Short mmCIF file of C-alpha atoms and ligand atoms in Angstrom, two decimals:
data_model
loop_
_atom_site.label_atom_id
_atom_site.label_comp_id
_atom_site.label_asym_id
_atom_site.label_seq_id
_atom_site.Cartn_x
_atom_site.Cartn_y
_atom_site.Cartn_z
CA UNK A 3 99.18 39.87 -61.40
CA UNK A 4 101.09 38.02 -58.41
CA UNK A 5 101.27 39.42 -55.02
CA UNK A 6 104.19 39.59 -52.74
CA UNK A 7 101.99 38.11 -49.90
CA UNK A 8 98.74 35.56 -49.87
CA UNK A 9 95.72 37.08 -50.34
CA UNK A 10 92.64 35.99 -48.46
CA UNK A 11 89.45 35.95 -50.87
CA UNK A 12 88.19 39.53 -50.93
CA UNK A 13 84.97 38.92 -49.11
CA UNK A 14 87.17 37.81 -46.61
CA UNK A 15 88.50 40.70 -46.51
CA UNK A 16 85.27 42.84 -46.58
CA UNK A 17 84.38 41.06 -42.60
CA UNK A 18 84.28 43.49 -39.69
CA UNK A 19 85.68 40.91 -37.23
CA UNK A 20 83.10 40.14 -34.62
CA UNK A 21 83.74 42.73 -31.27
CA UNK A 22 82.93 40.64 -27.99
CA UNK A 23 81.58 42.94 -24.99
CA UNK A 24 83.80 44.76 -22.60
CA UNK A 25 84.73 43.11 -19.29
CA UNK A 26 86.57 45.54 -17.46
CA UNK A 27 86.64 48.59 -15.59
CA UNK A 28 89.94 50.08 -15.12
CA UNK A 29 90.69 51.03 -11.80
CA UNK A 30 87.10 49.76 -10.56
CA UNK A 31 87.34 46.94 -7.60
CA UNK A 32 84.06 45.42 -8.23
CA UNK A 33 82.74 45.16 -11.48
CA UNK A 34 79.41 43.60 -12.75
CA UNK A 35 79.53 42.32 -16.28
CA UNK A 36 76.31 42.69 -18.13
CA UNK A 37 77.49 42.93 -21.63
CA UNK A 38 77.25 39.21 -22.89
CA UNK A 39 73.67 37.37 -22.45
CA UNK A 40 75.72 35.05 -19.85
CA UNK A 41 73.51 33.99 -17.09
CA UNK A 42 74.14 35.71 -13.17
CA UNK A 43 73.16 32.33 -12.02
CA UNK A 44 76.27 30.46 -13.10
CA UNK A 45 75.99 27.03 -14.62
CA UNK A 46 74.08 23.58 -12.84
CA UNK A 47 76.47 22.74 -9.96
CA UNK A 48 75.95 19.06 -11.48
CA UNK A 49 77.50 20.97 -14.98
CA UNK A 50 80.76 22.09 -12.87
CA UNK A 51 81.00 18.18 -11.28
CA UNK A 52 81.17 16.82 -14.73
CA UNK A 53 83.38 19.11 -16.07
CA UNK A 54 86.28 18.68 -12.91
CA UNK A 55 85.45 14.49 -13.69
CA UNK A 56 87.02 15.57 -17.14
CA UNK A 57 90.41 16.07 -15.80
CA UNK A 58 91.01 12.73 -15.46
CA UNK A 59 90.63 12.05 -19.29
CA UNK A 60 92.55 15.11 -20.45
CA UNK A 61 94.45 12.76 -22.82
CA UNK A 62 91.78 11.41 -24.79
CA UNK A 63 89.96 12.71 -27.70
CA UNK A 64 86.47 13.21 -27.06
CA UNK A 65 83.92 11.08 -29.16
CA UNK A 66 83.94 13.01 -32.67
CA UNK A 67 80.11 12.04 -33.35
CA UNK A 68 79.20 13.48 -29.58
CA UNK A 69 76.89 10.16 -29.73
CA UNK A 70 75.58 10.72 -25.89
CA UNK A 71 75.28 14.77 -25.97
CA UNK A 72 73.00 13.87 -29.20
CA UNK A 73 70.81 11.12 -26.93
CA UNK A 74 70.76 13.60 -23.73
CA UNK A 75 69.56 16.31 -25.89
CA UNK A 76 67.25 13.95 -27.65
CA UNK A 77 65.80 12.53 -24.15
CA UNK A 78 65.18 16.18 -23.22
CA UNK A 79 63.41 17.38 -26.41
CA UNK A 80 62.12 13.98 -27.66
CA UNK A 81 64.11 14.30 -31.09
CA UNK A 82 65.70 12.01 -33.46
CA UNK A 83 69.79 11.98 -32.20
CA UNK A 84 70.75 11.38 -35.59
CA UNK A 85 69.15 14.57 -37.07
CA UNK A 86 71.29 16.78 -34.27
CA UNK A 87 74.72 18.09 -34.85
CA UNK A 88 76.86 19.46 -32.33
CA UNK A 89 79.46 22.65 -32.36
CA UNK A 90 82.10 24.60 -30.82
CA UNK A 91 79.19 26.78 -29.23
CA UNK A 92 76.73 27.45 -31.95
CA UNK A 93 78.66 29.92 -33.75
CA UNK A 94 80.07 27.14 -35.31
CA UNK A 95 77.16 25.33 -36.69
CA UNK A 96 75.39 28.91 -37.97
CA UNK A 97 79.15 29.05 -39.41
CA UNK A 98 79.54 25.96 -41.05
CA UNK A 99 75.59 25.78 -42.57
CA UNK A 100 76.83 29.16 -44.60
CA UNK A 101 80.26 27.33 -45.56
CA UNK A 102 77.87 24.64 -47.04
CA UNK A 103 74.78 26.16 -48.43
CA UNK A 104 76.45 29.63 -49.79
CA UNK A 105 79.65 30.15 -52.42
CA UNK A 106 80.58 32.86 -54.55
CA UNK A 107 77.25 35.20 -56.05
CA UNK A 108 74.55 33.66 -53.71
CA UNK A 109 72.82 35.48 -51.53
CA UNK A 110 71.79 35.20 -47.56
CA UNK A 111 69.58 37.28 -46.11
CA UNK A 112 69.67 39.20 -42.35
CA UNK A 113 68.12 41.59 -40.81
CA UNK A 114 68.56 44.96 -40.17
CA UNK A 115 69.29 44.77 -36.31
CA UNK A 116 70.44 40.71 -36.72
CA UNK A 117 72.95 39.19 -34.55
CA UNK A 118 75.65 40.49 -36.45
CA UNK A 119 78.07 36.93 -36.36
CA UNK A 120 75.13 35.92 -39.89
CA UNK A 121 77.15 38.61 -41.57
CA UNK A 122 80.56 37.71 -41.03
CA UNK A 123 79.15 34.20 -41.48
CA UNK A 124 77.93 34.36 -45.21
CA UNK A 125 80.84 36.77 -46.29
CA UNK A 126 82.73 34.13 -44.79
CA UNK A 127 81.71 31.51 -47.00
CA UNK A 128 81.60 34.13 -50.36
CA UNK A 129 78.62 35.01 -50.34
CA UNK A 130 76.34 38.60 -49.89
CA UNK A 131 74.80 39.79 -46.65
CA UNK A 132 71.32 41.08 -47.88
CA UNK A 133 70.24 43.35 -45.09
CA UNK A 134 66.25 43.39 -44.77
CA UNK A 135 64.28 45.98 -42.53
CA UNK A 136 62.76 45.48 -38.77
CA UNK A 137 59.24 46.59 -38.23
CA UNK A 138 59.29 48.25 -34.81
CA UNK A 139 62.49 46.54 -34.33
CA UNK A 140 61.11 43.27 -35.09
CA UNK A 141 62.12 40.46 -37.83
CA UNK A 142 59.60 41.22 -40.44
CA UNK A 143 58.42 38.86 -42.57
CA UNK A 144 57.36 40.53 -45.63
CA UNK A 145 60.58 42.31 -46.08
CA UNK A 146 62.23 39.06 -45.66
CA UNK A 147 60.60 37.32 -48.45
CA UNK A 148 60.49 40.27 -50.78
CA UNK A 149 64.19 40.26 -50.98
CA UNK A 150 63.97 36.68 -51.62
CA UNK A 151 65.50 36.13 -55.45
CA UNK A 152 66.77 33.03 -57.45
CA UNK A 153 70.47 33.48 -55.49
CA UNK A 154 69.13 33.40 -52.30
CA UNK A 155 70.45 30.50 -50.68
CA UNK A 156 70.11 30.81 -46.53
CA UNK A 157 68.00 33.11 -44.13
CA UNK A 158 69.39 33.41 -40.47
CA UNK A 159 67.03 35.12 -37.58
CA UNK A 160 67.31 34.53 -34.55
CA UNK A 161 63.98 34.33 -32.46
CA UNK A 162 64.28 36.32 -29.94
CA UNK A 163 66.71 38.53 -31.56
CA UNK A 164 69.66 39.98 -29.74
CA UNK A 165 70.56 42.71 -29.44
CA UNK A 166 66.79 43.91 -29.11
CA UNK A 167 65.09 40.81 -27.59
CA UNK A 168 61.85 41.06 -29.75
CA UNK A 169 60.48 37.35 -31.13
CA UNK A 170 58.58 36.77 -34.08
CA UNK A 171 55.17 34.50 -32.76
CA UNK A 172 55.06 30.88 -34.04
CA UNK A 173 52.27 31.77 -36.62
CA UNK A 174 54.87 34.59 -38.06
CA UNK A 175 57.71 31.69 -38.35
CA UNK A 176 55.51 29.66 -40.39
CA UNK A 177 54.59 32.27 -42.40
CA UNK A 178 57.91 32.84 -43.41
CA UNK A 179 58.68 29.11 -43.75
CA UNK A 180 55.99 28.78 -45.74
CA UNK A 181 56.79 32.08 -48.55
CA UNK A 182 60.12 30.75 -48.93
CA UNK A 183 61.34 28.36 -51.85
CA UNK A 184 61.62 25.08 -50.76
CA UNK A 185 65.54 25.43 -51.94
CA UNK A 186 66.32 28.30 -49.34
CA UNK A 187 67.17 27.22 -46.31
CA UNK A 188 65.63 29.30 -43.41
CA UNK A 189 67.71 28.82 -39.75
CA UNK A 190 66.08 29.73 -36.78
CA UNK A 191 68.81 30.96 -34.25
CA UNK A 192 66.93 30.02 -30.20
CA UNK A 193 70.12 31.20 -28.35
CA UNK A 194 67.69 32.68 -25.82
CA UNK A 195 64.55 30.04 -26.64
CA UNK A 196 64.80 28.97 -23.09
CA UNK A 197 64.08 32.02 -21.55
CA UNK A 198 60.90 32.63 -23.29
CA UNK A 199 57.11 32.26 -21.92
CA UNK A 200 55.29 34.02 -24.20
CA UNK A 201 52.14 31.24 -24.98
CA UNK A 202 52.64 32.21 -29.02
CA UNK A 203 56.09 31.38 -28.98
CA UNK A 204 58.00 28.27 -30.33
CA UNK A 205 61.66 27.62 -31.22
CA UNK A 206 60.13 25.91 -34.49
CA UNK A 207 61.04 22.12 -33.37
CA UNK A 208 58.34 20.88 -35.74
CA UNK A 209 59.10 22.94 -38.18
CA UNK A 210 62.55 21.41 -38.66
CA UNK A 211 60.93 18.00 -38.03
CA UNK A 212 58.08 18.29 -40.72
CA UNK A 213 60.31 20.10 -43.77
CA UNK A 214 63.57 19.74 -45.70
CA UNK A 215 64.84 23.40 -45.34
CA UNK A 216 64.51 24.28 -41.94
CA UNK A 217 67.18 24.28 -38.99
CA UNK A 218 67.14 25.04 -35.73
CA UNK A 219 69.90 25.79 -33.30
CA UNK A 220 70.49 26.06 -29.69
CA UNK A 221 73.20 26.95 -27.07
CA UNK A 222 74.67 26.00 -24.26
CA UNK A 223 76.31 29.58 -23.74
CA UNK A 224 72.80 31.54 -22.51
CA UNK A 225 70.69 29.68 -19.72
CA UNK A 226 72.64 26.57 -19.60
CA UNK A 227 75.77 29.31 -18.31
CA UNK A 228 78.40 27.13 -20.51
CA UNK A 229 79.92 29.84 -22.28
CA UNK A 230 83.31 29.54 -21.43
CA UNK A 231 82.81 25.87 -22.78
CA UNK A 232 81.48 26.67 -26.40
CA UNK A 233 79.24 24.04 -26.67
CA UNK A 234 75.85 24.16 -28.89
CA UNK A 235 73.62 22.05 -31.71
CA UNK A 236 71.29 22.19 -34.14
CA UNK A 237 68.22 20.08 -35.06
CA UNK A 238 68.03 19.96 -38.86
CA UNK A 239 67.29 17.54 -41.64
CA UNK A 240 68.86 14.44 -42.38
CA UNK A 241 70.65 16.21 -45.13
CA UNK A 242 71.56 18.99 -43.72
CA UNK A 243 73.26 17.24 -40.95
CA UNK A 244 74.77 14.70 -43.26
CA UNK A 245 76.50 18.14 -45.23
CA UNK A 246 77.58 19.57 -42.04
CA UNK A 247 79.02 16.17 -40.66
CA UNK A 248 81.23 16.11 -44.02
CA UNK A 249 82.41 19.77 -43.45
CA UNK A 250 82.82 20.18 -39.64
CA UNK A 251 85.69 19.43 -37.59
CA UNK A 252 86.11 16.23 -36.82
CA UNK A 253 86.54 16.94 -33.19
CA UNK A 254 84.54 20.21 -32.93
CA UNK A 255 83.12 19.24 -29.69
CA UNK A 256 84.98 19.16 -27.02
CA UNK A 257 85.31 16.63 -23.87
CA UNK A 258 84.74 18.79 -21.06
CA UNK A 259 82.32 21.10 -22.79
CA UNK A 260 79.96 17.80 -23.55
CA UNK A 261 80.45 16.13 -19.86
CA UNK A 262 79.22 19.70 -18.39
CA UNK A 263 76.30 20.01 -21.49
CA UNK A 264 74.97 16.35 -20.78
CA UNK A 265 75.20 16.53 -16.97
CA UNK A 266 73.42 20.43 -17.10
CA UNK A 267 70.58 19.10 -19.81
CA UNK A 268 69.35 16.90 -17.19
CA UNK A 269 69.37 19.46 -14.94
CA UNK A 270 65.55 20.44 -15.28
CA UNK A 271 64.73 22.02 -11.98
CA UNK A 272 68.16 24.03 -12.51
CA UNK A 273 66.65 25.50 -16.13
CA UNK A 274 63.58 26.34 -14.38
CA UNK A 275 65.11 28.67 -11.64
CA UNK A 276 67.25 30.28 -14.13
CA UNK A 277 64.11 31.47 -15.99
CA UNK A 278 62.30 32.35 -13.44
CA UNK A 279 64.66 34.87 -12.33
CA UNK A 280 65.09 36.17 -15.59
CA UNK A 281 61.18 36.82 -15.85
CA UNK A 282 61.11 37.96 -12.30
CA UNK A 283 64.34 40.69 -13.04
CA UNK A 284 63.13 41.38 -16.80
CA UNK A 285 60.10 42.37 -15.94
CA UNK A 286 61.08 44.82 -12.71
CA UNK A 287 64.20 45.97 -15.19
CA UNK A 288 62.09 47.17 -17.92
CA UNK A 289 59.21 48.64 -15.68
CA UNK A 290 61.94 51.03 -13.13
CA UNK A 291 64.09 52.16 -16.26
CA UNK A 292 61.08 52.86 -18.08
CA UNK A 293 60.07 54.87 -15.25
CA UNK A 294 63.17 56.68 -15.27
CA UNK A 295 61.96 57.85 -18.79
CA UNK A 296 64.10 55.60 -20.95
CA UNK A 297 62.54 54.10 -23.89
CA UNK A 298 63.60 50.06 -23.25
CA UNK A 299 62.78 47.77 -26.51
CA UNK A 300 59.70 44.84 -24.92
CA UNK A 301 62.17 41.67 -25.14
CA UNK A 302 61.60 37.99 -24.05
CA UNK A 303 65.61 37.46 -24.02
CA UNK A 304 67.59 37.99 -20.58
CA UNK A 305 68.68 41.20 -21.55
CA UNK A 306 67.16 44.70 -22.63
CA UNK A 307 68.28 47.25 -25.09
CA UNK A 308 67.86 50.88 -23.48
CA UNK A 309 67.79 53.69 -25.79
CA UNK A 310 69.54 57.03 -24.76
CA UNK A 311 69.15 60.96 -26.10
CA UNK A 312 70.78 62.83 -28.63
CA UNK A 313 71.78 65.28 -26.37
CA UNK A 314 75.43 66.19 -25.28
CA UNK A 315 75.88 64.22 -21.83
CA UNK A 316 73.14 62.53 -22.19
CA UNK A 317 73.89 59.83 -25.41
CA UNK A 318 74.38 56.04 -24.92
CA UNK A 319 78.52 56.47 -25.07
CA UNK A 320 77.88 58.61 -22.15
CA UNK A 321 75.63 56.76 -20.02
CA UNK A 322 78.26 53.92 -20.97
CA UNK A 323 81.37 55.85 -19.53
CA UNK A 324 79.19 56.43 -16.28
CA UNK A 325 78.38 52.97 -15.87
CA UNK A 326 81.61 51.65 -16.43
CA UNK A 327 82.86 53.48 -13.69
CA UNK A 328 80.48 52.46 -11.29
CA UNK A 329 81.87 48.69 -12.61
CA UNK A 330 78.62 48.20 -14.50
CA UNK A 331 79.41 46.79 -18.04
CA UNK A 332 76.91 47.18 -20.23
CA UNK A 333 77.31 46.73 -24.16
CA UNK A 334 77.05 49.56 -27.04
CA UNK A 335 75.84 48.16 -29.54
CA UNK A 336 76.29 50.76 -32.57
CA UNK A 337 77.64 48.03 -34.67
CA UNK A 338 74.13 46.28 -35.12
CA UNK A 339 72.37 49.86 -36.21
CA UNK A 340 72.05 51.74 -32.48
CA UNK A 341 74.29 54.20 -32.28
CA UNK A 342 72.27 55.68 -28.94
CA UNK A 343 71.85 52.46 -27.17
CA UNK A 344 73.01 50.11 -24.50
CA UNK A 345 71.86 46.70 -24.35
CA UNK A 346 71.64 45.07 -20.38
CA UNK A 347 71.60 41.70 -19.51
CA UNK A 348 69.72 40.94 -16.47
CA UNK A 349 72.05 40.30 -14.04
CA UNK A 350 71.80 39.20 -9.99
CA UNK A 351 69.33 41.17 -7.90
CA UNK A 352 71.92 43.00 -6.58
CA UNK A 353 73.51 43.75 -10.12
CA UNK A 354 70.07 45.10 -11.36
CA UNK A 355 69.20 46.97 -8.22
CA UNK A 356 72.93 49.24 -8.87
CA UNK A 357 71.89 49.27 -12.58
CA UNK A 358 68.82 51.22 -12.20
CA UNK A 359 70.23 53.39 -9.24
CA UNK A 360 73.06 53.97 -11.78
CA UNK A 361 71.15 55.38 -14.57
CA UNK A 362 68.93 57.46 -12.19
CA UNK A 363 71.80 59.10 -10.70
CA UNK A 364 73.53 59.28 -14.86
CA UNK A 365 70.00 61.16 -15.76
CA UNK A 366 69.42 63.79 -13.03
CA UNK A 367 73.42 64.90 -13.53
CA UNK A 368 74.69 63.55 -10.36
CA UNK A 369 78.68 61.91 -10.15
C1 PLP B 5 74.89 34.25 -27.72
C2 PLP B 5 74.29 33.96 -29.04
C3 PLP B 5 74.59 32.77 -29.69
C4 PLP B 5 75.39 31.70 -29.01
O1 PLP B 5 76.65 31.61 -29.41
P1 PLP B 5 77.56 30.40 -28.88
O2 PLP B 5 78.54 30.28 -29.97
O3 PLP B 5 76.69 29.20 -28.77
O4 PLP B 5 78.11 30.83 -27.58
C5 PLP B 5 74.00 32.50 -30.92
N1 PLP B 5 73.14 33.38 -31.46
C6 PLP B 5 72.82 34.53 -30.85
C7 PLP B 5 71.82 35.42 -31.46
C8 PLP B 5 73.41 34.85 -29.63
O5 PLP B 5 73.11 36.01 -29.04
#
């Protein structure tokens, strides 16, 4: 039968497009936005330099292979540059590795509370979201591999997880790794890998290095405080970078994005602060809205997921209308399974300080 209009493929069609988090507050003359993982701290001053130097070449494309990005990230991490691949942030590479390891009846499988871009990512490309259970609101491991079957192509989690900041330790990524067919490929999503300290914890660098279906991606949207830029990378096999090199744009990076990645890479000392403000705020975040009698989800990421009553007046939509118009923007998050939750990303001292004061004053019923 022939329609009267094109018709996208119907898993196309099945995609809730992805909802970014709020950023305003009508009517409200200061407002604080905490609702997308960016960093308070702003991006390496040497970032900003390098991106107003890229004025002046405005005219030229940038260098399709992003040769030195690749060798700065490299130097950093003390990889091979030809087994990186840069993106337009690194939606586009978890993108692209579903538009060239899943098509039409394969499989890829998420998790339950999974940053909710895998979904859109592997319908997308054809394929079926297989949704797995948490444990404690945790990737876990067995119920990832016992939904593993013969059309499972890809497995995306992303260690630490948003929206509930939990990690899976190194020793729990390998064990995965390791129950998997050697044809699935398993990515490991370390948006917030930067930010963590916990000794057990690794981004799974050597996993990627040692195996042929492993791949690792990083951003610099979350410490490196690039977003606006959409700049990130993965670390993968030869192979797998040689598929997504075929199917990528051929310009995906852009100029300005890579001058202000390269110059903020180097920026060591920069990284450093970042985290330690987020452990410093984390920390004092979770212990004062615990206190308040909140239940707050442990993470390792820069934000926290804060979990709200049942009761009338007292759910996560309200505390959400009450923040917002004290110009604190927070993020529901009842499209990734918690309907009675607000996830927080640690913001400046001042920020956090009006954050808790904000939910004290929401909880004891005052305006
Ligand atoms: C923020 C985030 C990203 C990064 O996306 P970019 O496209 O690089 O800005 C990737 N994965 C997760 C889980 C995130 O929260």
């Amino acid at each position: 039968m022939s329609s009267t209009r094109p018709l996208p493929r119907s898993s196309v069609m099945a995609i809730e497009a992805y909802v970014p988090g709020k950023s305003s507050a009508p009517g409200v003359a200061k407002i604080y936005k905490l609702s997308s993982n960016e960093t308070p701290l702003g991006p390496s001053p040497k970032a900003i330099e390098a991106f107003r130097a890229s004025a002046e070449k405005l005219a030229l494309y940038p260098d399709g292979s992003a040769v030195a990005l690749r060798e700065a990230i490299a130097k950093r991490y003390g990889l091979d540059p030809a087994r990186i691949v840069c993106g337009n942030g690194s939606d586009d590479i978890l993108n692209l590795l579903a538009v060239a390891y899943v098509g039409e009846g394969d499989e890829g499988i998420i998790t339950e509370h999974g940053f909710t871009f895998y979904k859109i990512a592997i319908l997308g490309a054809g394929g079926t979201p297989v949704v797995v259970r948490e444990k404690n609101e945790c990737t876990d491991v067995d119920a990832i591999l016992a939904a593993v079957t013969p059309r499972t192509k890809i497995v995306y989690i992303a260690n630490p997880n948003n929206p509930t900041g939990t990690y899976i330790p190194f020793s729990e990524v390998q064990r995965l790794h390791a129950g998997l067919p050697k044809d699935v490929l398993l990515v490991l999503d370390g948006a917030y890998a930067e930010y963590v300290t916990a000794p057990d914890y690794k981004d799974g660098m050597e996993l990627v290095t040692q195996n042929e279906n492993v791949v690792m991606t990083h951003t610099f949207s979350k410490i490196h405080g690039l977003a606006l830029l959409r700049v990130g990378w993965c670390y993968a096999p030869a192979a797998v970078c040689d598929a997504l090199n075929r199917i990528r744009g051929p310009f995906n990076a852009n100029g300005p994005a890579m001058y202000a990645a390269i110059a903020s890479i180097g920026d060591l000392a920069f990284e450093e602060a970042s985290r330690q403000h987020n452990t410093k705020w984390l920390n004092w975040l979770t212990a004062q809205i615990s206190k308040l009698g909140l239940r707050v989800t442990p993470s390792v990421g820069n934000f926290i997921l804060v979990h709200f009553s049942k009761d009338k007046g007292r759910t996560a939509v309200d505390a959400d209308a009450f923040l917002t118009k004290r110009g604190l923007i927070l993020r529901l998050v009842s499209s990734y399974g918690f309907p009675n939750a607000l996830r927080l990303t640690v913001g400046t001292e001042e920020a956090n300080e009006l954050v808790v004061k904000a939910l004290a004053d929401f909880l004891s019923g005052k305006e």
